[in-house]
Coordinates of C-alpha atoms in Angstrom, one line a residue:
M1457 CA 93.2 147.0 67.6
I1458 CA 91.5 145.9 70.8
N1459 CA 91.1 142.5 72.4
I1460 CA 87.7 140.8 72.9
F1461 CA 87.2 137.6 74.7
F1462 CA 85.1 134.4 74.5
D1463 CA 84.4 132.3 77.5
P1464 CA 83.7 128.7 76.3
L1465 CA 82.2 127.7 79.7
Q1466 CA 79.6 130.4 79.8
Q1467 CA 79.4 130.7 76.0
K1468 CA 79.7 134.5 76.3
W1469 CA 81.6 137.3 74.4
S1470 CA 82.9 140.4 76.2
H1471 CA 85.4 143.2 76.2
R1472 CA 87.3 144.6 79.2
H1473 CA 87.2 148.3 78.5
E1474 CA 84.9 149.6 81.2
G1475 CA 82.7 152.5 80.1
K1476 CA 83.2 151.7 76.4
T1477 CA 80.5 150.6 74.0
Y1478 CA 81.4 148.4 71.1
L1479 CA 79.2 147.1 68.3
W1480 CA 79.8 144.1 66.1
G1481 CA 78.2 142.1 63.3
K1482 CA 75.8 143.2 60.6
D1483 CA 73.1 144.2 63.1
R1484 CA 75.6 146.2 65.2
N1485 CA 74.9 144.2 68.3
V1486 CA 76.3 145.6 71.6
L1487 CA 79.3 143.6 72.9
S1488 CA 79.0 143.4 76.7
Y1489 CA 81.6 144.6 79.2
A1490 CA 82.8 141.9 81.7
P1491 CA 85.6 141.8 84.3
F1492 CA 88.4 139.3 83.9
S1493 CA 87.5 135.6 83.5
P1494 CA 89.3 132.7 81.9
A1495 CA 88.6 133.2 78.2
L1496 CA 90.0 133.0 74.7
S1497 CA 91.4 136.3 73.4
F1498 CA 90.9 137.6 69.8
N1499 CA 92.4 140.7 68.2
V1500 CA 89.8 142.9 66.4
M1501 CA 90.0 146.1 64.4
R1502 CA 88.1 149.1 65.8
K1503 CA 86.4 151.6 63.5
G1504 CA 84.7 154.1 65.8
R1505 CA 82.5 152.0 68.0
R1506 CA 82.3 149.2 65.4
I1507 CA 84.6 146.2 65.7
G1508 CA 85.4 143.5 63.2
P1509 CA 85.1 142.5 60.5
I1510 CA 83.1 139.3 61.4
V1511 CA 83.3 136.9 58.5
G1512 CA 81.0 133.9 58.2
I1513 CA 82.0 130.9 56.1
I1514 CA 78.9 129.0 55.0
T1515 CA 79.3 125.2 54.3
S1516 CA 77.3 122.0 54.4
S1517 CA 76.4 120.1 57.5
K1518 CA 78.0 116.7 58.2
G1519 CA 76.1 114.8 60.9
T1520 CA 76.5 116.8 64.1
T1521 CA 79.4 118.9 62.7
F1522 CA 80.2 120.7 59.4
A1523 CA 81.7 119.6 56.0
G1524 CA 84.3 121.3 53.9
N1525 CA 88.1 121.8 53.8
R1526 CA 89.0 122.6 57.4
E1527 CA 92.6 123.5 56.4
T1528 CA 91.2 126.3 54.2
F1529 CA 89.0 127.5 57.1
R1530 CA 92.0 127.5 59.5
R1531 CA 94.1 129.5 57.1
I1532 CA 91.3 132.1 56.8
H1533 CA 91.1 132.2 60.6
Y1534 CA 94.8 133.0 60.9
A1535 CA 94.9 135.4 58.0
L1536 CA 92.0 137.4 59.4
Q1537 CA 93.4 137.4 63.0
E1538 CA 96.6 138.9 61.7
R1539 CA 94.6 141.9 60.6
G1540 CA 92.0 142.1 63.3
G1541 CA 89.1 140.1 61.9
I1542 CA 87.2 137.0 63.1
A1543 CA 86.0 134.1 61.0
F1544 CA 83.5 131.4 61.9
V1545 CA 82.1 128.5 60.0
F1546 CA 78.4 127.8 59.9
T1547 CA 75.8 125.6 58.1
P1548 CA 72.2 126.5 57.0
Y1549 CA 70.9 124.8 60.2
D1550 CA 72.9 127.1 62.4
T1551 CA 71.1 130.3 61.4
K1552 CA 68.6 131.6 63.9
R1553 CA 66.4 134.7 63.9
H1554 CA 68.9 137.1 65.6
Y1555 CA 72.2 135.1 65.7
V1556 CA 74.2 132.3 64.2
K1557 CA 75.6 129.3 66.0
G1558 CA 79.1 129.5 64.6
N1559 CA 82.1 127.2 64.8
L1560 CA 85.1 129.2 66.0
Y1561 CA 88.7 127.9 65.8
N1562 CA 90.4 127.6 69.2
T1563 CA 94.2 128.0 68.5
E1564 CA 95.0 126.7 72.0
T1565 CA 93.3 123.3 71.7
H1566 CA 93.3 123.2 67.8
R1567 CA 89.6 122.4 67.9
W1568 CA 86.5 124.0 66.7
V1569 CA 84.2 125.5 69.4
K1570 CA 80.5 126.1 68.9
T1571 CA 79.4 129.6 70.0
N1572 CA 76.7 132.1 69.3
M1573 CA 77.8 134.8 66.9
P1574 CA 76.1 137.9 65.5
Y1575 CA 75.1 137.8 61.8
P1576 CA 78.4 138.4 60.0
D1577 CA 79.5 141.5 58.1
V1578 CA 80.3 139.3 55.0
V1579 CA 79.8 135.7 54.0
Y1580 CA 82.1 133.5 52.0
N1581 CA 80.3 130.6 50.2
R1582 CA 82.3 127.3 50.6
V1583 CA 79.4 124.9 50.3
P1584 CA 81.3 121.8 48.9
F1585 CA 78.4 119.9 47.3
R1586 CA 76.5 121.0 44.2
K1587 CA 73.4 119.1 45.1
E1588 CA 73.1 120.6 48.6
E1589 CA 73.9 124.1 47.3
K1590 CA 70.8 124.0 45.1
A1591 CA 68.6 122.6 47.9
G1592 CA 66.1 124.8 49.7
T1593 CA 68.0 125.1 52.9
I1594 CA 71.0 126.8 51.3
Q1595 CA 68.9 129.0 49.0
S1596 CA 66.8 130.0 52.0
V1597 CA 69.9 131.2 53.9
L1598 CA 71.1 133.1 50.8
R1599 CA 67.8 134.9 50.5
R1600 CA 67.9 135.8 54.2
L1601 CA 71.4 137.2 53.7
N1602 CA 70.0 139.3 50.9
S1603 CA 67.1 140.6 53.0
L1604 CA 69.6 141.5 55.8
K1605 CA 71.9 143.1 53.2
V1606 CA 74.8 140.9 54.3
P1607 CA 77.1 140.7 51.3
Y1608 CA 78.3 137.3 50.2
F1609 CA 80.3 136.1 47.2
N1610 CA 80.9 133.0 45.1
G1611 CA 77.2 132.2 45.2
S1612 CA 77.3 128.9 43.4
F1613 CA 79.3 126.3 41.5
L1614 CA 79.6 126.9 37.8
D1615 CA 78.0 124.4 35.5
K1616 CA 80.3 123.5 32.6
W1617 CA 77.6 123.9 29.9
E1618 CA 76.4 127.2 31.4
M1619 CA 79.9 128.4 31.4
F1620 CA 80.4 127.5 27.8
E1621 CA 77.1 129.2 26.8
C1622 CA 78.0 132.3 28.7
L1623 CA 81.5 132.7 27.2
H1624 CA 80.9 131.4 23.6
P1625 CA 79.0 134.6 22.4
D1626 CA 82.0 136.8 23.4
S1627 CA 84.1 137.2 20.3
D1628 CA 87.2 137.9 22.5
I1629 CA 86.9 134.5 24.2
A1630 CA 85.1 132.2 21.7
G1631 CA 88.3 131.4 19.9
Y1632 CA 89.8 129.9 23.1
L1633 CA 87.0 127.5 23.7
P1634 CA 87.2 123.9 22.5
D1635 CA 84.3 122.6 20.4
T1636 CA 81.7 121.6 23.0
R1637 CA 78.3 120.0 22.8
L1638 CA 75.6 118.5 25.0
A1639 CA 75.8 114.7 25.0
S1640 CA 73.1 112.6 23.4
R1641 CA 73.2 109.5 21.2
N1642 CA 73.1 111.5 18.0
S1643 CA 75.5 114.3 19.0
L1644 CA 78.0 111.7 20.4
A1645 CA 78.0 109.6 17.2
K1646 CA 78.3 112.7 15.0
A1647 CA 81.2 114.1 17.1
L1648 CA 83.0 110.9 17.3
Y1649 CA 82.9 110.2 13.6
S1650 CA 83.9 113.8 12.8
W1651 CA 86.7 114.2 15.3
N1652 CA 87.8 110.7 16.1
E1653 CA 88.8 111.7 19.6
L1654 CA 86.8 113.4 22.3
Y1655 CA 86.2 113.7 26.1
L1656 CA 82.9 113.1 27.9
K1657 CA 82.7 115.4 30.9
P1658 CA 79.9 115.6 33.5
K1659 CA 78.2 119.0 33.3
A1660 CA 78.4 119.3 37.1
G1661 CA 81.8 117.5 37.6
Q1662 CA 84.9 118.7 39.3
K1663 CA 88.5 117.5 39.8
G1664 CA 88.2 115.4 36.7
D1665 CA 85.6 113.0 38.3
G1666 CA 83.6 111.1 35.8
M1667 CA 85.6 112.1 32.8
I1668 CA 86.0 109.7 29.9
Y1669 CA 88.3 109.7 26.9
V1670 CA 86.8 108.2 23.7
E1671 CA 88.6 107.3 20.5
L1672 CA 87.4 105.9 17.2
T1673 CA 90.4 103.8 16.1
A1674 CA 91.6 103.0 12.6
D1675 CA 89.9 99.6 12.6
E1676 CA 86.6 101.3 13.5
T1677 CA 86.5 100.0 17.0
I1678 CA 85.9 102.4 19.9
F1679 CA 88.5 102.7 22.7
C1680 CA 87.2 104.2 26.0
Q1681 CA 89.2 105.1 29.0
S1682 CA 88.1 106.5 32.4
H1683 CA 90.2 107.0 35.5
E1684 CA 89.4 103.5 36.7
Q1685 CA 89.5 101.3 33.5
A1686 CA 89.9 101.1 29.8
N1687 CA 87.6 99.1 27.4
R1688 CA 87.2 98.5 23.7
Y1689 CA 83.9 98.1 21.8
E1690 CA 83.3 96.6 18.4
S1691 CA 80.7 99.2 17.4
F1692 CA 79.2 102.5 18.4
K1693 CA 76.0 100.6 19.3
A1694 CA 77.8 98.4 21.8
F1695 CA 79.6 101.5 23.2
W1696 CA 76.4 103.4 23.5
E1697 CA 74.6 100.6 25.4
V1698 CA 77.3 100.7 28.0
V1699 CA 77.5 104.5 28.5
R1700 CA 73.8 105.3 27.9
L1701 CA 72.5 104.8 31.4
G1702 CA 75.3 107.0 32.9
L1703 CA 74.7 109.8 30.4
E1704 CA 71.0 109.8 30.9
K1705 CA 71.3 109.8 34.7
N1706 CA 73.9 112.6 34.8
P1707 CA 74.0 115.1 31.9
Y1708 CA 77.4 115.1 30.1
L1709 CA 79.2 117.3 27.7
I1710 CA 81.2 116.3 24.6
Q1711 CA 84.4 118.2 24.1
K1712 CA 86.8 117.8 21.2
K1713 CA 90.2 116.5 22.4
I1714 CA 93.0 119.0 22.3
H1715 CA 96.4 117.6 21.7
L1716 CA 98.3 119.4 24.4
A1717 CA 101.9 120.4 24.3
R1718 CA 104.2 118.0 26.2
H1719 CA 106.9 118.2 28.8
H1720 CA 109.2 115.1 28.9
G1721 CA 106.6 113.3 26.9
K1722 CA 103.6 114.1 29.1
P1723 CA 100.8 116.6 28.4
Y1724 CA 100.5 119.6 30.6
D1725 CA 98.1 122.5 31.2
F1726 CA 97.9 125.6 33.3
R1727 CA 96.0 126.5 36.4
L1728 CA 95.4 130.2 37.2
L1729 CA 93.8 131.9 40.2
M1730 CA 92.0 135.2 39.6
Q1731 CA 90.6 137.4 42.5
K1732 CA 88.7 140.6 42.3
V1733 CA 90.2 143.3 44.6
S1734 CA 89.1 147.0 44.5
G1735 CA 86.9 146.3 41.6
T1736 CA 89.6 144.8 39.4
W1737 CA 90.2 141.1 38.5
R1738 CA 93.9 140.3 39.2
L1739 CA 96.1 137.3 38.7
T1740 CA 97.0 135.9 42.0
G1741 CA 99.1 133.0 40.7
A1742 CA 99.7 130.5 37.9
G1743 CA 101.1 127.0 37.9
A1744 CA 101.3 124.1 35.6
R1745 CA 100.1 120.5 36.0
L1746 CA 101.7 117.5 34.3
A1747 CA 99.5 114.5 33.5
G1748 CA 100.4 111.2 35.2
K1749 CA 101.4 108.1 33.3
D1750 CA 98.4 107.0 31.1
A1751 CA 96.2 109.5 32.9
I1752 CA 93.4 111.4 31.0
T1753 CA 93.7 114.6 33.1
T1754 CA 96.4 116.6 34.7
H1755 CA 94.6 116.9 38.1
V1756 CA 97.0 116.2 41.0
P1757 CA 94.5 113.9 42.9
K1758 CA 94.3 111.8 39.7
G1759 CA 98.1 111.4 39.5
G1760 CA 99.2 114.7 38.0
E1761 CA 102.4 116.5 39.0
L1762 CA 103.2 120.1 39.8
L1763 CA 105.3 122.1 37.4
S1764 CA 106.7 125.6 37.7
L1765 CA 106.2 127.8 34.7
E1766 CA 110.0 128.2 34.4
Q1767 CA 110.3 124.5 33.7
I1768 CA 108.3 124.7 30.5
Q1769 CA 109.6 125.4 27.0
P1770 CA 108.7 127.3 24.9
P1771 CA 108.3 130.0 27.5
V1772 CA 104.8 130.6 28.9
D1773 CA 103.0 133.7 27.7
L1774 CA 101.7 134.7 31.1
E1775 CA 100.4 138.0 29.9
L1776 CA 98.1 136.2 27.3
L1777 CA 96.9 133.7 29.9
T1778 CA 96.1 136.5 32.3
T1779 CA 94.2 138.4 29.6
I1780 CA 92.1 135.3 28.7
C1781 CA 91.2 134.7 32.4
K1782 CA 90.4 138.4 33.0
Q1783 CA 88.1 138.6 30.0
A1784 CA 86.4 135.3 31.0
A1785 CA 86.0 136.4 34.7
Q1786 CA 84.4 139.7 33.7
R1787 CA 82.0 137.9 31.4
L1788 CA 81.1 135.2 33.9
E1789 CA 80.6 137.8 36.6
E1790 CA 77.9 139.5 34.5
Q1791 CA 75.8 136.4 34.5
F1792 CA 76.8 134.6 37.8
A1793 CA 77.5 137.4 40.2
P1794 CA 78.5 137.7 43.0
L1795 CA 81.9 136.4 42.0
D1796 CA 85.2 137.5 43.5
E1797 CA 87.4 134.4 43.1
L1798 CA 87.8 132.1 40.1
S1799 CA 90.3 129.5 39.0
F1800 CA 90.8 128.5 35.4
D1801 CA 92.2 125.5 33.5
I1802 CA 93.9 126.5 30.2
G1803 CA 95.8 124.2 27.8
R1804 CA 98.4 125.0 25.1
D1805 CA 98.4 122.7 22.1
R1806 CA 101.3 121.5 20.0
N1807 CA 100.8 124.4 17.7
G1808 CA 101.0 127.0 20.5
N1809 CA 97.3 127.7 20.5
H1810 CA 95.6 128.2 23.9
W1811 CA 92.3 126.6 25.1
L1812 CA 90.1 127.5 28.0
F1813 CA 88.8 124.3 29.5
E1814 CA 87.1 125.1 32.8
A1815 CA 86.3 127.8 35.3
N1816 CA 85.8 127.0 39.0
A1817 CA 84.0 129.3 41.4
K1818 CA 85.1 127.3 44.4
P1819 CA 88.9 127.1 44.0
M1820 CA 90.6 124.4 46.0
I1821 CA 93.9 125.0 47.9
F1822 CA 96.7 125.7 45.5
D1823 CA 99.7 123.4 46.1
E1824 CA 102.2 126.3 45.4
P1825 CA 102.7 127.9 48.9
E1826 CA 103.4 131.3 47.4
I1827 CA 100.2 131.3 45.5
E1828 CA 98.1 130.2 48.5
A1829 CA 99.7 132.8 50.7
L1830 CA 98.9 135.6 48.3
R1831 CA 95.4 134.1 47.9
M1832 CA 94.7 134.4 51.6
K1833 CA 96.0 138.0 51.7
R1834 CA 93.7 139.0 48.8
L1835 CA 90.8 137.0 50.2
T1836 CA 91.2 139.0 53.4
D1837 CA 91.3 142.2 51.3
I1838 CA 88.0 141.2 49.8
F1839 CA 86.5 140.6 53.3
Y1840 CA 87.6 144.0 54.4
E1841 CA 86.3 145.7 51.3
K1842 CA 82.9 144.1 51.3
S1843 CA 82.4 144.7 55.1
S1844 CA 83.5 148.4 54.8
F1845 CA 86.3 148.1 57.3

């Protein structure tokens, strides 16, 4: 380990080992020697003359600053510094021909400082908005990273329908997938009159946003519940007239309702985090989520509650859950690489059958501290592995 320094006033990086030459970043830029001056100090690993790793976190712009979960970015900063790496956050508009204008976390002032950085050794994709991720600016940066041979991972969000189409042909996984179809007037009517209960989910949704529960009741009326409200319609025609514009504007999926097992009268499901370290998908952690009162999902931001696996009866078959997720991760990676981190939502029904609902290539912070701590450790392992440190 050596110390390197950043002077916020002069916007310069340096080291203080006279007569030594150190190289950093993907282009192996020379880090200058400079005598003492007031500056921020950073620990870095040394591998021969090379120092790092330098990790870039790409996100979206937000006015004059950057978007995304800053708590996650800070945690990455601290986890890397413990092992001698440096993380910075950047947007597509920060990339220049020979350098990147990165945002560096200043632990003394607890603020983000703009500074010139070399092109990183590895990039972690945390662009938070699907629409922007598909835009030309992000795609242009990813192409540039490819041309520079800068490794990056978690290249894009997963579309729910693309996920289903990828996994369904796999005989080892197909039996764990709920019956799922693309939503149209005809497919919705057919599914509703066949199943009586279903969910409408946005293809590109996340955190349960836009989800709708639909039930064909015994008196042939249609009950419809979203996170915000509940309504009843006298006929399918009346129901369709209300939902048609929304479904035509944003593509939706139809998914058969699974009657989940319950804990204290409320349905629950499982959330699992898988990460790929040393070429192997591993379970980082698993927790359970209990639906809130009258809620249609178990998501905590929508009123769900945390449960430990030990609270649930009958006991959770964690080995089976891990096997399902590992098989799904391997299959998804074949089509959507590069992937090195995935979270999964899996339900268990009243008969003990398991159902894979969703996969997320941009996992949010896990509320369980022990899972999040191990996640950061393994994420750092991935950075070191991909940057060859």
